[in-house]
Coordinates of C-alpha atoms in Angstrom, one line a residue:
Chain D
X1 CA 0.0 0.0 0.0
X2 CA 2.8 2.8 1.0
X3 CA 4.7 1.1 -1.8
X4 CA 1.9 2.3 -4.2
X5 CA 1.1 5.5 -2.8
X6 CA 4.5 6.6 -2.7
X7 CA 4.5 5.1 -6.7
X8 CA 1.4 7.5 -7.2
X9 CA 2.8 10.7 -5.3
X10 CA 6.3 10.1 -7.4
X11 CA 4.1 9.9 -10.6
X12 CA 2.4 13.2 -9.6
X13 CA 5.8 14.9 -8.9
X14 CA 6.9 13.8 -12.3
X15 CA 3.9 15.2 -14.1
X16 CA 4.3 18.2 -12.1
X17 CA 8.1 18.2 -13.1
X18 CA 6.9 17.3 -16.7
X19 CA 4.5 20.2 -17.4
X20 CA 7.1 21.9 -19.4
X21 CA 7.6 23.3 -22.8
X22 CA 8.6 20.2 -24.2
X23 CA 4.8 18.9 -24.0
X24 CA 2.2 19.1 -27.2
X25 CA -0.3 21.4 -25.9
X26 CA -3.3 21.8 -27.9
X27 CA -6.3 24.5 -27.2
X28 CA -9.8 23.8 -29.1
X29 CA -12.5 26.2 -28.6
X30 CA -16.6 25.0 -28.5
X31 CA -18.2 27.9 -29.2
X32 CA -21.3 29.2 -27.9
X33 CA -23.9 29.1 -30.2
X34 CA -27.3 31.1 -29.7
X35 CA -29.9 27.9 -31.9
X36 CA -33.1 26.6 -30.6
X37 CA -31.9 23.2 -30.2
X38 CA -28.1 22.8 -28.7
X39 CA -26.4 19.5 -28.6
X40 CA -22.6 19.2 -27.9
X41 CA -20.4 18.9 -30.8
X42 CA -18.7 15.7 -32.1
X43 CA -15.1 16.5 -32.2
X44 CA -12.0 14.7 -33.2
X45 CA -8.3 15.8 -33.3
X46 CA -5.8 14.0 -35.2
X47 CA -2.4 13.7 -37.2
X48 CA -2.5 13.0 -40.8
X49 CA 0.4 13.1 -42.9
X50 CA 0.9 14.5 -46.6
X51 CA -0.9 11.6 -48.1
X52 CA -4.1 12.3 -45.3
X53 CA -3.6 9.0 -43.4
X54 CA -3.8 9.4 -40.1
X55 CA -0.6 8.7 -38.1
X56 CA -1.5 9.7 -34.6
X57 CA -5.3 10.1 -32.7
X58 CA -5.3 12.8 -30.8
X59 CA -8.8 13.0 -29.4
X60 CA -12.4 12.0 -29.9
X61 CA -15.7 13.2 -28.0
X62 CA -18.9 12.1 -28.6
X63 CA -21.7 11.0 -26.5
X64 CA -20.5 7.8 -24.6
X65 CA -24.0 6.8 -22.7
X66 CA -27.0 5.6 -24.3
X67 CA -29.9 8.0 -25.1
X68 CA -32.8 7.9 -26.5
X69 CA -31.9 8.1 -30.3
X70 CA -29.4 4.7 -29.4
X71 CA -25.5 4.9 -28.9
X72 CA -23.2 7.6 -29.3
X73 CA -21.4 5.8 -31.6
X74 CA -24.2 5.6 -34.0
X75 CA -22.9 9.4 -35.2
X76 CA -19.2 8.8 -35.2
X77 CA -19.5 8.5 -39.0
X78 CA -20.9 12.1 -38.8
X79 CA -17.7 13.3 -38.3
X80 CA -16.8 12.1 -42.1
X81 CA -12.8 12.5 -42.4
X82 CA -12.1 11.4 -38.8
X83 CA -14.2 8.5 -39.6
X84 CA -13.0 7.4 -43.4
X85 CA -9.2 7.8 -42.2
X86 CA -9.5 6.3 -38.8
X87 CA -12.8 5.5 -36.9
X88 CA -14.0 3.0 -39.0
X89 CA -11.2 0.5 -38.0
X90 CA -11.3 1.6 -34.3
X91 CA -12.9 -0.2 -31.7
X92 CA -14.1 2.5 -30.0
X93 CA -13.6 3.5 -26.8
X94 CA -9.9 3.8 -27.3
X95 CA -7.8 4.9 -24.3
X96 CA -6.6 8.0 -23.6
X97 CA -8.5 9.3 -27.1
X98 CA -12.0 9.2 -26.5
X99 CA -13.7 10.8 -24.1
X100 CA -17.6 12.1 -23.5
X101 CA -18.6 15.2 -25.4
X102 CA -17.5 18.5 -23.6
X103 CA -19.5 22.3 -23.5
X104 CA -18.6 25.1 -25.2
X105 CA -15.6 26.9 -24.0
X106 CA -11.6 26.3 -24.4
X107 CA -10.5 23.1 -23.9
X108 CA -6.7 22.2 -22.8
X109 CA -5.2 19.0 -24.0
X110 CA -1.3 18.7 -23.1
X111 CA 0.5 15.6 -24.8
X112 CA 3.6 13.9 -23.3
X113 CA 6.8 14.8 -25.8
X114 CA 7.5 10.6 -25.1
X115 CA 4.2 9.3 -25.7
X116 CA 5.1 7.3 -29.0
X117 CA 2.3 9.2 -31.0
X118 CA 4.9 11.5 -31.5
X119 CA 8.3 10.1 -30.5
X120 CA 8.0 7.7 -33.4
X121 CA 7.1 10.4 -36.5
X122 CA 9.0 10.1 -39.1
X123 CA 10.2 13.4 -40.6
X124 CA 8.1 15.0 -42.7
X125 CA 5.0 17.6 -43.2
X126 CA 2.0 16.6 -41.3
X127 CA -1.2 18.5 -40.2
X128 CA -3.1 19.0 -37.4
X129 CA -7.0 18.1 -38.1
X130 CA -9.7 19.7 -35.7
X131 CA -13.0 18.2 -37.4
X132 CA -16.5 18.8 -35.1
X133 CA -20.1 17.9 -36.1
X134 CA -22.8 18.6 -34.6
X135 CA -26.3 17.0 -34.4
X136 CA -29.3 18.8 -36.2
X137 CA -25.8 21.4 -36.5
X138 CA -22.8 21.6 -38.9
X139 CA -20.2 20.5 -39.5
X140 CA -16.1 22.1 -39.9
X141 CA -13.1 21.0 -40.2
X142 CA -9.6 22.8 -39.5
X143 CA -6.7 21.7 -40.5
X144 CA -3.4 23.4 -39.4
X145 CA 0.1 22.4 -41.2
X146 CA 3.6 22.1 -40.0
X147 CA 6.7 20.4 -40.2
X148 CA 8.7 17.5 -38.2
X149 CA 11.1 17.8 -36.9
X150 CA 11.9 21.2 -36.4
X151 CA 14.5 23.0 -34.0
X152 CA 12.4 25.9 -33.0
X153 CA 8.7 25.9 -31.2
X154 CA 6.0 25.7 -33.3
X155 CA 2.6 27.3 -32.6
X156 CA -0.3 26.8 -34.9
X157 CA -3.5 28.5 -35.1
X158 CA -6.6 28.8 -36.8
X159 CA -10.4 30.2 -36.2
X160 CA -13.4 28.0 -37.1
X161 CA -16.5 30.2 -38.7
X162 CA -19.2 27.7 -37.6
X163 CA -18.7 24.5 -35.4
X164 CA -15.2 25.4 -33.6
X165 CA -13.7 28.5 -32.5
X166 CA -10.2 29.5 -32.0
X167 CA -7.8 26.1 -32.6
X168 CA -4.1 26.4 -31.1
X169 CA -1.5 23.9 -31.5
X170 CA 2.3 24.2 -29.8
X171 CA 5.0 21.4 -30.7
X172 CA 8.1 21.6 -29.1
X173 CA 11.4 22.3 -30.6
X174 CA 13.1 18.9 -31.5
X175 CA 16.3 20.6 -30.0
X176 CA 14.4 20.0 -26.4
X177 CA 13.5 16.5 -27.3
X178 CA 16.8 15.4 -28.0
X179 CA 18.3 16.8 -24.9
X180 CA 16.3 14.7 -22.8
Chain H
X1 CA -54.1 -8.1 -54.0
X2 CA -52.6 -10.4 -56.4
X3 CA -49.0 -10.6 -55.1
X4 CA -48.4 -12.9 -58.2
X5 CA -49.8 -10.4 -60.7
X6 CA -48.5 -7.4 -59.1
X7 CA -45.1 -8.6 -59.1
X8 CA -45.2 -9.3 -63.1
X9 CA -46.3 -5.9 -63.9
X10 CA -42.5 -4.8 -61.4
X11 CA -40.9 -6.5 -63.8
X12 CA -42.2 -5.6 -66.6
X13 CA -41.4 -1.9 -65.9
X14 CA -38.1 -2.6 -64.3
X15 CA -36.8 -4.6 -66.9
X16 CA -36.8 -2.7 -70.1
X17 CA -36.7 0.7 -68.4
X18 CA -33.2 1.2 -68.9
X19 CA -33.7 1.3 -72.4
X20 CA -36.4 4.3 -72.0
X21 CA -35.6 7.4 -70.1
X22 CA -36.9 5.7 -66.9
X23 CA -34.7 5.4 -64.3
X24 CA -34.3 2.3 -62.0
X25 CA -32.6 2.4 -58.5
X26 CA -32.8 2.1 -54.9
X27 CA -31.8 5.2 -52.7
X28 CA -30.3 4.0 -49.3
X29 CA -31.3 5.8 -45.8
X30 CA -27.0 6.7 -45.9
X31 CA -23.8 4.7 -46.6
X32 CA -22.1 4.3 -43.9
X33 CA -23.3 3.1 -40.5
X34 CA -21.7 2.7 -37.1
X35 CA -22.6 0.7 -33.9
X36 CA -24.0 -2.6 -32.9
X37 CA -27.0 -2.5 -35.4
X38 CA -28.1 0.1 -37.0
X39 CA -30.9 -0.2 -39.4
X40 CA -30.7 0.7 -43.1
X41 CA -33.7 1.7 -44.8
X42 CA -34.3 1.7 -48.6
X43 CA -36.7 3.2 -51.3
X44 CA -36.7 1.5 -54.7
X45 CA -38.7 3.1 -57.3
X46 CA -38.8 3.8 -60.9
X47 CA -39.0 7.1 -62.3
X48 CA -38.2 9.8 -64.9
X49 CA -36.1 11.8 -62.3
X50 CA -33.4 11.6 -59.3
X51 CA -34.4 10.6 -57.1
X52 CA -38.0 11.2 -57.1
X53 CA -40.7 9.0 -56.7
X54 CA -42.8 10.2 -59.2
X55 CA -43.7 7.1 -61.7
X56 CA -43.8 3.2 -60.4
X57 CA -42.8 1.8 -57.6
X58 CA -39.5 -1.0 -58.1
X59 CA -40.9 -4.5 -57.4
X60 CA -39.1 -6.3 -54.5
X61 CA -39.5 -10.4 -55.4
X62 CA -36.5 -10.1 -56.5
X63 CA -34.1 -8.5 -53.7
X64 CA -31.1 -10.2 -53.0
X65 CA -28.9 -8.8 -49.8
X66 CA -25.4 -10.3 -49.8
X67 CA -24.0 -9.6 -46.0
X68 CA -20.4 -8.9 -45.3
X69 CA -19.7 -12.6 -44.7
X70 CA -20.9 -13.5 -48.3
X71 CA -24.2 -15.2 -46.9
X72 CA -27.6 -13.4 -48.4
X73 CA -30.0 -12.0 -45.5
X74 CA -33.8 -11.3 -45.8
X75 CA -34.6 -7.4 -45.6
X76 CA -37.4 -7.1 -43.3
X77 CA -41.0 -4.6 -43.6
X78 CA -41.2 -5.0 -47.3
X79 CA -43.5 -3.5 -48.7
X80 CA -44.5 -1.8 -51.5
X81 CA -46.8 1.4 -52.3
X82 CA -48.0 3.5 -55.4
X83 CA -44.9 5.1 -56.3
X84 CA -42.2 3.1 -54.4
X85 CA -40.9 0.3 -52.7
X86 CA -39.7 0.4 -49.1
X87 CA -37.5 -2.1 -47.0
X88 CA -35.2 -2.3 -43.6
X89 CA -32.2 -4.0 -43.2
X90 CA -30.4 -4.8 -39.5
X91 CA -27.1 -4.5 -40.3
X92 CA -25.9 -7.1 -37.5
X93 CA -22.0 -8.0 -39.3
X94 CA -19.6 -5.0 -39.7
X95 CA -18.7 -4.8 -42.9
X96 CA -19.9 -3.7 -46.5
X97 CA -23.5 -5.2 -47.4
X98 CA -24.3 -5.6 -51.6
X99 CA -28.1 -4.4 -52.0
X100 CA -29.5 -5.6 -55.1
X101 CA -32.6 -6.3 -56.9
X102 CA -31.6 -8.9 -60.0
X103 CA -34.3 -9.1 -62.7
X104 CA -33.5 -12.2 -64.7
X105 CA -36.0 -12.9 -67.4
X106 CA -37.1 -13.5 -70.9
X107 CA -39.0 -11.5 -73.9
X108 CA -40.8 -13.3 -76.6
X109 CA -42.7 -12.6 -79.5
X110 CA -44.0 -14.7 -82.3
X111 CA -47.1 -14.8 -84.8
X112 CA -50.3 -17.0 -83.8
X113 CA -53.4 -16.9 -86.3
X114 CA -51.6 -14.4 -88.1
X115 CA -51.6 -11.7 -84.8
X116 CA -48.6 -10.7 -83.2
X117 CA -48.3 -12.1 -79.7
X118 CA -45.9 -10.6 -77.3
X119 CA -45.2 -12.3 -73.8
X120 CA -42.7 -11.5 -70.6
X121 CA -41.4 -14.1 -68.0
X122 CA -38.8 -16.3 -66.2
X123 CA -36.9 -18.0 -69.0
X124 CA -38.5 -21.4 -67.0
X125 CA -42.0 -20.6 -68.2
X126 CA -41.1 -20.5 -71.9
X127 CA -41.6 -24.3 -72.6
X128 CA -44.4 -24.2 -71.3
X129 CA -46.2 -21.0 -72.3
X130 CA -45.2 -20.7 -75.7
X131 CA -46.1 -23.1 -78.7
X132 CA -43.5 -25.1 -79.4
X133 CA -44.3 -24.2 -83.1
X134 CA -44.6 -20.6 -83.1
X135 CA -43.9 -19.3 -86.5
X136 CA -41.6 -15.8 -86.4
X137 CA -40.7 -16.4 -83.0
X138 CA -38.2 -13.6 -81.8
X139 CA -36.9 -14.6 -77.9
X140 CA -34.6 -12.4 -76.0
X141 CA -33.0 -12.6 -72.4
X142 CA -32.7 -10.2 -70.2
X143 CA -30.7 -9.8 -67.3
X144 CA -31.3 -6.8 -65.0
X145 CA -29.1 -5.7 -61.7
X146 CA -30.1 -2.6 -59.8
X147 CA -28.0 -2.0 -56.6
X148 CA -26.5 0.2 -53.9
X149 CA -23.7 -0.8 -51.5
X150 CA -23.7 0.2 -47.3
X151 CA -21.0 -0.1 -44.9
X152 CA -21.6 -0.8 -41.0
X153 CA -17.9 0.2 -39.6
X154 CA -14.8 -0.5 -42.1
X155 CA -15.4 -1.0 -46.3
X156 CA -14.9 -4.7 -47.4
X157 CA -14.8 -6.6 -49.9
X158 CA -16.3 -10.4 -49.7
X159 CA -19.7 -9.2 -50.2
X160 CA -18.7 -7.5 -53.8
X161 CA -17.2 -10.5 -54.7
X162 CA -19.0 -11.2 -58.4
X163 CA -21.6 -13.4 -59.3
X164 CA -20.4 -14.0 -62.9
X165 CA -24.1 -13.4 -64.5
X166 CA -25.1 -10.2 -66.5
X167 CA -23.0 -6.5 -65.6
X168 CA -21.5 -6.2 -62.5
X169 CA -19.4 -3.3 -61.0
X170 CA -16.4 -4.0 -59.1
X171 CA -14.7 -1.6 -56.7
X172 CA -11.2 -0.3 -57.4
X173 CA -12.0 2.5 -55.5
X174 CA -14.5 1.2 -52.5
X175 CA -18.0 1.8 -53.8
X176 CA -18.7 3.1 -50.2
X177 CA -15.2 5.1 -49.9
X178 CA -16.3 7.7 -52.3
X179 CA -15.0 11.9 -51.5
X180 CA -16.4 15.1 -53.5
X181 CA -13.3 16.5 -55.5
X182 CA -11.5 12.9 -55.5
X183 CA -11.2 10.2 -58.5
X184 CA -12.7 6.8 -58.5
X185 CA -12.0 3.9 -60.1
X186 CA -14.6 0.9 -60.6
X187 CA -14.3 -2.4 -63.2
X188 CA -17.3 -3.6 -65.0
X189 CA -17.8 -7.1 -65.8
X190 CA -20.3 -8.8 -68.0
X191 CA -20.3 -12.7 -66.8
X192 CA -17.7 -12.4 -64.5
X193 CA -15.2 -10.7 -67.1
X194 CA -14.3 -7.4 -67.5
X195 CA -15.9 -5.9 -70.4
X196 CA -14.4 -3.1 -72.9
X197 CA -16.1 0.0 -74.6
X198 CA -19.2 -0.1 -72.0
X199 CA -21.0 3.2 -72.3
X200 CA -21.4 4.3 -68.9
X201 CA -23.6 7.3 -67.7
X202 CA -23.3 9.1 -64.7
X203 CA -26.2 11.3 -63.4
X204 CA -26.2 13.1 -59.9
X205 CA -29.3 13.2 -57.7
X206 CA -31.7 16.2 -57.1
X207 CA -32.4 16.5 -61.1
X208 CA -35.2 18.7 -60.4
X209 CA -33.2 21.3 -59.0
X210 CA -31.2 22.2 -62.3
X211 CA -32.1 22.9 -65.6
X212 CA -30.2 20.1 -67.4
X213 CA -29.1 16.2 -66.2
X214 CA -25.3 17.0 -66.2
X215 CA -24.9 13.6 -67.2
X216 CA -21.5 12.2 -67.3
X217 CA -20.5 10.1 -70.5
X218 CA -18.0 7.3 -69.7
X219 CA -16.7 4.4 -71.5
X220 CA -14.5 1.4 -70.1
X221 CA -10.9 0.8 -71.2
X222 CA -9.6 -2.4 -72.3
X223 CA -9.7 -3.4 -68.9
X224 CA -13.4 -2.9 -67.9
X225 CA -12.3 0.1 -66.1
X226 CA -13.2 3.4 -65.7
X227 CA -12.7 6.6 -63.5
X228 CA -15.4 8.8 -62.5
X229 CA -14.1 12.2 -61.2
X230 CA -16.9 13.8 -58.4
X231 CA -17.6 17.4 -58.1
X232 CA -19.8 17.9 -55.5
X233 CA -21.3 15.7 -52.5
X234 CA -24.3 13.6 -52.9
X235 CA -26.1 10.2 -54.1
X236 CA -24.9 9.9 -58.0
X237 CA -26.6 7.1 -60.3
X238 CA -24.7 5.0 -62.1
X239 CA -26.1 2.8 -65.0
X240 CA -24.9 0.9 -68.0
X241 CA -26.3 -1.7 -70.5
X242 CA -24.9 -4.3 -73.5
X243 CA -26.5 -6.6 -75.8
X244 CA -24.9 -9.8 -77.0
X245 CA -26.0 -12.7 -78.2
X246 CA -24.5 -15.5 -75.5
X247 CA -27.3 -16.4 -74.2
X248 CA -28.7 -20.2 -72.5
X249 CA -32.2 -19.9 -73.3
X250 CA -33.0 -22.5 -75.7
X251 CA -34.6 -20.9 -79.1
X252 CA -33.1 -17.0 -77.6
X253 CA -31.0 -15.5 -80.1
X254 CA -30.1 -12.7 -78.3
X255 CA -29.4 -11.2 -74.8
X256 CA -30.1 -7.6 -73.0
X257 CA -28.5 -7.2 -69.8
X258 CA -28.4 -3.3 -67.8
X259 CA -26.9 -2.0 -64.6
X260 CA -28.1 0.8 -62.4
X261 CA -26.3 1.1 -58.7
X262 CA -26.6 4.6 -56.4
X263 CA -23.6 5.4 -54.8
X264 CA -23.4 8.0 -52.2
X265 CA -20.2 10.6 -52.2
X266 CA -19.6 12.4 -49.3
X267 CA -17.9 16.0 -48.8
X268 CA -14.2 16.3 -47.6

């Protein structure tokens, strides 16, 4: 039992340590929309590479109990791209990606630099894909390009019109990465 | 009702249609499912437009459902009304499901008492309803396929998988993979072989709302292939149709066979 809590308070202390710059942070605004009939937005977040395959999941909220129009996953095709380069041959849930569908607002996601989503890219230009659908809503998708590896910070951004405000994406400078 | 009556009079209007400006198809509910079981629903009609039911309903005795594990499944709440045909399908496998109605059948004429007679039916029922010594007898075959292709979860391919009798469209590019602005790719096959030179048209849905069909004119390589290049978003009909002479029916000289799928394209 100490054995384990001490494990847990050292695994805090090196989260704590770890929130640095070397961390993918992403940002993704919901925005408040004035309609009749809100529902949350669908939203996925993902790496594709030049060719549009997806090479890393980064995120995916939808509605996770059952309602009365059936399962959540019943409208994961809504979100089209996610779903042709990548949903449709997940099991969903999938760890650490999916999660339930979150209010309008900004919404933080910070990435370990180590987790192998990113450690193992090859170099290359990838982009950063923010699609979000919305029932008896639209639909939008952002997409925000950079390059791998690269020796200075890189912060992307981009505004939605309908379905997703402000989108921010920071990938650390490889320089930081190979310090480690 | 007279199932057995109503039926013939489907196929007489779905058979030859393709050969008038009707159009034969099914329109799916959508294209792509996810979850346990959703439930596909389906309108089959005939009509001058896209896709409008405005003319005859498409009969349904003929449906053949091929699920993702190559085994055919019974659609379920049939049923068919003055300008359409409606049924449901669970789709319980994951996978791509083949949706088809195949009209196989025969077309005969000859002269009794001096009269023109003209007669429709299975090729089966020619022994026995016309006279073995009909003078100026004309027989043709015909071999119909009107289909539409829907995907519970991942696109694949056992289900597409041909059956070697009349045109059949295979994917290159995933019949249920299809992307506004991108290329695709299908092979056409008549018995089970790819067929050169088919003339292949192309018409989007939603006719009504545009002053001409904007019909594409295609034509297959030497291969049986052909690309289809999508502008916009939306359920496109696809059709095609050859005439040879290779038929089984005893005493037919010739053979008409036609293809009409729907395939849905979705936006980027």
């Amino acid at each position: 039992m100490l054995k384990r809590i001490l494990l847990i308070v050292g695994v805090a202390l090196f989260s704590v340590g770890r929130a640095r710059s070397e961390d993918w942070q992403a940002s993704v605004e919901i925005p408040r929309l004035s309609v009749s009939e809100y529902h949350r937005p669908y939203v996925a977040m993902w790496i594709q590479d030049e060719k549009r395959k997806c090479v890393a999941n980064l995120a995916v909220w939808y509605q996770q109990t059952r309602s009365g129009e059936g399962e959540g996953t019943k409208w994961l095709p809504d979100l089209r791209q996610w779903w042709r380069r990548s949903g449709r041959s997940l099991q969903m849930p999938v760890d650490g990606i999916s999660g339930a569908t979150r209010p309008a607002g900004k919404h933080e996601l910070t990435f370990d630099d180590q987790d192998n989503r990113f450690s193992g890219l090859s170099a290359g230009k990838y982009s950063v894909v923010v699609e979000a659908s919305r029932e008896v809503g639209g639909r939008e998708l952002i997409e925000l390009p950079f390059t791998w590896p690269s020796d200075k910070p890189q912060k992307l951004s981009a505004s939605g019109k309908e379905e997703l405000g402000e989108i921010t994406f920071v990938i650390p400078a490889t320089e930081s990465l190979s310090q480690n | 009702m007279n199932r057995l009556v109503f039926s013939f009079l489907m196929l007489l209007v779905a058979v030859p249609s393709t050969s008038f400006a009707h159009k034969v198809w099914l329109l799916p509910s959508q294209t792509v499912f996810s979850g346990p079981e959703p439930w596909l629903t389906v309108d089959a009609a005939v009509s001058n437009d896209l896709f409008y039911f405005n003319h005859f309903p498409l009969g349904l005795d003929n449906l053949v459902v091929v699920a993702p594990d190559g085994t055919q499944v019974e659609a379920e709440n049939k049923s068919t009304g003055k300008y359409r045909s409606v049924f449901d399908l669970p789709l319980t496998q994951q996978g791509t499901y083949r949706v088809a109605v195949v009209n196989n059948g025969a077309f005969a004429s000859w002269e009794e008492n001096g009269k023109r007679r003209r007669w429709r039916g299975s090729a089966d029922a020619i022994a026995s309803e016309i006279p073995a010594d009909a003078s100026n007898l004309r027989i043709s075959e015909s071999v119909g396929r009107v289909e539409t292709f829907v995907t519970n979860g991942a696109p694949t391919e056992e289900s597409l998988q041909p059956t070697g009798v009349g045109i059949e469209l295979l994917p290159v590019t995933h019949p249920n993979d299809l992307y506004a602005g991108e290329t695709a790719t299908f092979r056409f096959l008549v018995n089970g072989k790819p067929a050169k030179d088919l003339e292949i048209s192309v018409v989007q849905g939603g006719t009504r709302y545009r002053n001409s069909q904007e019909e594409q004119q295609l034509k297959t390589n030497e291969n049986g292939e052909f690309e289809v290049a999508f502008g916009d978003a939306g359920m496109y009909w696809i059709e095609t149709s050859h005439q040879d002479e290779q038929t089984k029916i005893e005493r037919a000289s010739s053979r008409r066979m036609s293809y009409a799928g729907t395939l849905e394209v979705l936006p980027q």
